Short mmCIF file of C-alpha atoms in Angstrom, two decimals:
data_model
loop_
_atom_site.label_atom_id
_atom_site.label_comp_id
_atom_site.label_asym_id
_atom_site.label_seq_id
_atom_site.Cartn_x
_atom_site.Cartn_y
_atom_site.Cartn_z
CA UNK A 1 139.43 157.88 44.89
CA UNK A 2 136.10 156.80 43.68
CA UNK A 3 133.21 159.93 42.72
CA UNK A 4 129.83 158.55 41.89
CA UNK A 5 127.35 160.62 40.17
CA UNK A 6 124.13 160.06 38.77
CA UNK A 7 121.88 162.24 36.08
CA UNK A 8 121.78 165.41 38.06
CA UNK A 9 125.55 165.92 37.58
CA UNK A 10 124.78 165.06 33.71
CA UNK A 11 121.62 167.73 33.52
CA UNK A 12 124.55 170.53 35.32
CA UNK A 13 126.58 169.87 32.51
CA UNK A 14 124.23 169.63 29.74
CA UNK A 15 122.13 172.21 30.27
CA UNK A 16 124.86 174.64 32.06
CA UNK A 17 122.37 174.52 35.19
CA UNK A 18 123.85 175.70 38.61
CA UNK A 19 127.12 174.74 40.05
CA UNK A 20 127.99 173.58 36.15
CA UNK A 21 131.16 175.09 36.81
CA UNK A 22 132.03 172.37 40.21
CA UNK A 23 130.50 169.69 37.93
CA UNK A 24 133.13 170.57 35.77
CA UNK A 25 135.79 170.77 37.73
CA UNK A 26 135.02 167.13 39.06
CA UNK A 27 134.75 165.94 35.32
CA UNK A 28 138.13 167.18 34.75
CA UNK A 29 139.94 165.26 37.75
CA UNK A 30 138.53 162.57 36.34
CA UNK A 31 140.04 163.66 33.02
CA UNK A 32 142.99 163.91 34.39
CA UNK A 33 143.00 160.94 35.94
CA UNK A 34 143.23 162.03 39.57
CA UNK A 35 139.81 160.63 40.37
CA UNK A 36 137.73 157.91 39.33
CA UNK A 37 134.24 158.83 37.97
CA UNK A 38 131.51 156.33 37.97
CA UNK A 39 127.65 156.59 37.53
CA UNK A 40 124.75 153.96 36.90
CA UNK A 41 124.45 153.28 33.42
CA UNK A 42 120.30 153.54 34.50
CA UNK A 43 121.56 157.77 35.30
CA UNK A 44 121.41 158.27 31.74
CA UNK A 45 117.93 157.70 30.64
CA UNK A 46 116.58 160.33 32.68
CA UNK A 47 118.39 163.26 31.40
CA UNK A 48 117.07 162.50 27.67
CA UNK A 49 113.91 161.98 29.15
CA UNK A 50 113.86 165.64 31.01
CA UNK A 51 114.87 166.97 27.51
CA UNK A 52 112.75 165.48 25.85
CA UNK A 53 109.77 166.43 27.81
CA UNK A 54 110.73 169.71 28.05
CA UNK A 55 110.96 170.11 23.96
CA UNK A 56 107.31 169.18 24.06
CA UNK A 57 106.24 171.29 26.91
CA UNK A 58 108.53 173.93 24.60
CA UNK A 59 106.41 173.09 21.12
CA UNK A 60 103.23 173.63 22.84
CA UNK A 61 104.04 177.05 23.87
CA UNK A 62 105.30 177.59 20.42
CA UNK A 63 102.07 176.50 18.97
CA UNK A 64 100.21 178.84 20.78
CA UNK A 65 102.58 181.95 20.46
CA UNK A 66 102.55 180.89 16.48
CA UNK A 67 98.21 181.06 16.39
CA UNK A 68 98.75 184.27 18.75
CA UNK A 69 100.79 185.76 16.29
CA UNK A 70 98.98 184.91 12.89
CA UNK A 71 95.94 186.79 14.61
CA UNK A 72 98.10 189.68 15.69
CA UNK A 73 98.84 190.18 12.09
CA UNK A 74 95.73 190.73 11.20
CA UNK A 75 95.78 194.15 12.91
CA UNK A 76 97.34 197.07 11.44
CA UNK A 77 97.58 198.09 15.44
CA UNK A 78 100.20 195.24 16.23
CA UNK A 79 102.36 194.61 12.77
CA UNK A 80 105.38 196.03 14.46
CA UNK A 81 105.91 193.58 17.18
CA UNK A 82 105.34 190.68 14.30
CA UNK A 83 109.17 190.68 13.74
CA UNK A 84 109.92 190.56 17.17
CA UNK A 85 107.53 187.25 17.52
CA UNK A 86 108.90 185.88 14.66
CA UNK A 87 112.27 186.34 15.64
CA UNK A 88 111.62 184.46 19.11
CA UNK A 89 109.69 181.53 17.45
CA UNK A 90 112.54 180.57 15.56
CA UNK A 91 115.03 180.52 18.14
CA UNK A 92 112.39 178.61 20.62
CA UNK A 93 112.09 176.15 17.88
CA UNK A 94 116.52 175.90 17.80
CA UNK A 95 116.32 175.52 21.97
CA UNK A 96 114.72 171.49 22.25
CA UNK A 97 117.70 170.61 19.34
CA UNK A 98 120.67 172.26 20.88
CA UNK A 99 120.21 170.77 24.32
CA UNK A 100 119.81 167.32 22.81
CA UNK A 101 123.05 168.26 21.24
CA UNK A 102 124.90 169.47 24.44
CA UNK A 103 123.31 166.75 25.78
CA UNK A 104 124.66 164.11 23.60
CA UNK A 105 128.14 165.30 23.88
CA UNK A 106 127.77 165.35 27.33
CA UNK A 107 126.91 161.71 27.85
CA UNK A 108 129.72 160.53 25.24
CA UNK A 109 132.28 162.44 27.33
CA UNK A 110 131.03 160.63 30.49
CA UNK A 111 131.45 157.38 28.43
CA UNK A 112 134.96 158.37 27.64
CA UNK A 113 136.25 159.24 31.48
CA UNK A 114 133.81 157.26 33.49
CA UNK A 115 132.39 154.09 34.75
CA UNK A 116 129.05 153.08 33.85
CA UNK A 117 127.58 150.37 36.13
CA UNK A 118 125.12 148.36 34.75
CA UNK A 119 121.58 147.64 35.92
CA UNK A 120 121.90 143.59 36.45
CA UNK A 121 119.39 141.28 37.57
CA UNK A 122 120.41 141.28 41.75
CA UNK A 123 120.67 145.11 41.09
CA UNK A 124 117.05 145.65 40.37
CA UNK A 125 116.08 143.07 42.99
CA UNK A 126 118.20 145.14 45.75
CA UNK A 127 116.21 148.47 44.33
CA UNK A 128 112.92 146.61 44.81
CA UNK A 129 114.03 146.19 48.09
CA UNK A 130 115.37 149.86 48.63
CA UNK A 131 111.78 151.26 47.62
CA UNK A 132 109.92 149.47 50.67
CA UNK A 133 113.31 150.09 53.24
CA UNK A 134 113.95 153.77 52.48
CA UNK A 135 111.08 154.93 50.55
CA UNK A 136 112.96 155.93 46.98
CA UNK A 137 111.74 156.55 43.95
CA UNK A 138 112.04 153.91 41.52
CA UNK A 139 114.36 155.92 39.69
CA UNK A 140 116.33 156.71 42.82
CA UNK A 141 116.42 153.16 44.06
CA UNK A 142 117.97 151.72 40.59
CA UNK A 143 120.33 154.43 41.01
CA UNK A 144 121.09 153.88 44.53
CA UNK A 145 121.54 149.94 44.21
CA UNK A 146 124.18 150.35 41.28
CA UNK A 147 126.37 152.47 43.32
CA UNK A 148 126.02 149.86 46.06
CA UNK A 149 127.07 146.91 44.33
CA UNK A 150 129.65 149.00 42.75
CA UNK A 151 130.98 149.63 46.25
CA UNK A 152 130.52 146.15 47.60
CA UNK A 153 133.37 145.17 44.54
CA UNK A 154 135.63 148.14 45.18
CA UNK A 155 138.57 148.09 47.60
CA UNK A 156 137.21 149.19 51.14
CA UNK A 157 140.48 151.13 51.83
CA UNK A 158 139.79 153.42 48.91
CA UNK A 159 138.16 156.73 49.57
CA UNK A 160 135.05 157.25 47.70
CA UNK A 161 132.19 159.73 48.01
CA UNK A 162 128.72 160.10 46.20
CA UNK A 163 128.35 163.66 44.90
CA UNK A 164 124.33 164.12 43.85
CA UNK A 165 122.05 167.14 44.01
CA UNK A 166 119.12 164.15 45.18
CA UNK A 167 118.41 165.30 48.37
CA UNK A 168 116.52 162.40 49.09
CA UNK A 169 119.56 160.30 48.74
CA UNK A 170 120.18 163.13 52.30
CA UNK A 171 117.64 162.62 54.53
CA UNK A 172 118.01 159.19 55.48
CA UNK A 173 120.09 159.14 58.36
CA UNK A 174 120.19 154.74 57.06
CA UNK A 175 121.24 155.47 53.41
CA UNK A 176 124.41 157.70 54.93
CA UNK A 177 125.16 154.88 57.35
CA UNK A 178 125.18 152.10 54.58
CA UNK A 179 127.31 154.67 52.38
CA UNK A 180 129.54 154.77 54.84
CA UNK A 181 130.04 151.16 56.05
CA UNK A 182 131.89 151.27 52.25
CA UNK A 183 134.34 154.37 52.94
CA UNK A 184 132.30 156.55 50.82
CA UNK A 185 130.52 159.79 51.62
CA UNK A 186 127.17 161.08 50.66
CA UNK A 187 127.83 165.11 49.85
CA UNK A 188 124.55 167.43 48.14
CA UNK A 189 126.08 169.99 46.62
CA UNK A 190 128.72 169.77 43.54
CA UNK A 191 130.88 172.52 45.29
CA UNK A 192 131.81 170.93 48.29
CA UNK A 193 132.32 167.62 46.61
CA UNK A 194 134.63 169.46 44.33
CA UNK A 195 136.67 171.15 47.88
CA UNK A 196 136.56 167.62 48.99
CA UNK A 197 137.72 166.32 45.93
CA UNK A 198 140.59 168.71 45.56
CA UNK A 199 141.69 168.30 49.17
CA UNK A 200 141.67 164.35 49.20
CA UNK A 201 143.81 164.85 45.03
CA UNK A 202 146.29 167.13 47.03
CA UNK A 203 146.77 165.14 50.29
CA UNK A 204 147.29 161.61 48.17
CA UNK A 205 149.91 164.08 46.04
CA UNK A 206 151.95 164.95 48.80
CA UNK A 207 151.88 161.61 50.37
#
C-alpha cells in the first residue's frame, strides 16, 4: 500500500501540531515497512518556509517586548517583573532555532523511509492545468500533479490513499473522482488514515 503525504503531515511532525501522534503512527508503518510513504519533493519547501516566517513574525515581537522592557527598567515601580521579561526573551529567541532543528530532522527522516517525487517538466505543465480545472493554489496544484503522475506509474491493483489535512484537496467532488480512477483514496484527517492504514496492514497480514 501506497500513503501520500504532502507538507502538512511534515508541519504535524515538526512542530508536534495536532494529530502528531497519527502522523506518527503512519511514519512508523512506513518504518516498518508495512506501507509505502511517498510525498512531492515540492511538499518540502513550504514547511521551511512556514518556519521561517514565523521566526520573523517571532523577532519582531521580541524586538518590541526587548524596547518595552528597557523602558520598564527605568522605573523603580516595575524592576521586579524585569527578570521575568528577561527570562521569556531568551527562550523566545531559542523557539525560531529549535523548530528549524525538529524540522530538519524531520525532513531527513522522511528522506530515509519515503518517496520523494520530483517536480518534472510535464508535472508543472499538468499543475498549470490543475489551477484553471479545479481552482488550486499553486502550491496545491504542484503538489497535487506529483502525486498524480506518481499514481499514473504505480500498479493500479495496489491500494493507495492520500492522507492530507488540505481540505481543498476535499471539496472537489472531480479531484476525489480522479484519485480514485487510480485505487487511491483522498482521507482529511491523519487519524482515520492511520485506522485505515492499520486495517488495510492487518487484512494484507492475514491474507
Amino acid at each position: 500500500m501506497i500513503v501520500y503525504v504532502e507538507s502538512n503531515f511534515i508541519i504535524r511532525l515538526a512542530l508536534q501540531q495536532e494529530e502528531v501522534v497519527d502522523a506518527e503512527g503512519i511514519l512508523k508503518l512506513a518504518q516498518s515497512g508495512d506501507i509505502k510513504l511517498a510525498f512531492p519533493a515540492f511538499a518540502i519547501s513550504e514547511p521551511f518556509s512556514t518556519i521561517a516566517y514565523r521566526a520573523v513574525e517571532r523577532r519582531r515581537v521580541y524586538d518590541l517586548l526587548s524596547h518595552e522592557a528597557t523602558q520598564l527598567h527605568r522605573s523603580a515601580l516595575h524592576h521586579q517583573i524585569i527578570p521575568t521579561i528577561k527570562s521569556l526573551l531568551a527562550t523566545w529567541v531559542d523557539l525560531g532555532q529549535s523548530e528549524m532543528r525538529s524540522l530538519q530532522s524531520t525532513v531527513q527522516l522522511l528522506l530515509d523511509v519515503g518517496k520523494p517525487i520530483e517536480t518534472t517538466s510535464s508535472i508543472f505543465n499538468q499543475a498549470l492545468a490543475y489551477q484553471i480545472a479545479y481552482g488550486l493554489l499553486p502550491k496545491d496544484s504542484i503538489i497535487y500533479a506529483a502525486i498524480i503522475a506518481d499514481l499514473q506509474r504505480a500498479p493500479h491493483d495496489e491500494l493507495k490513499c492520500f492522507a492530507s489535512s488540505d481540505s481543498d484537496f476535499g471539496i472537489h467532488p472531480a479531484i476525489k473522482s480522479e484519485l480514485q480512477t487510480y485505487n487511491c483514496r483522498y482521507i482529511y484527517k491523519f487519524s482515520q488514515a492511520l485506522q485505515f492504514v492499520k486495517s488495510i496492514a492487518l487484512r494484507d497480514s492475514q491474507a
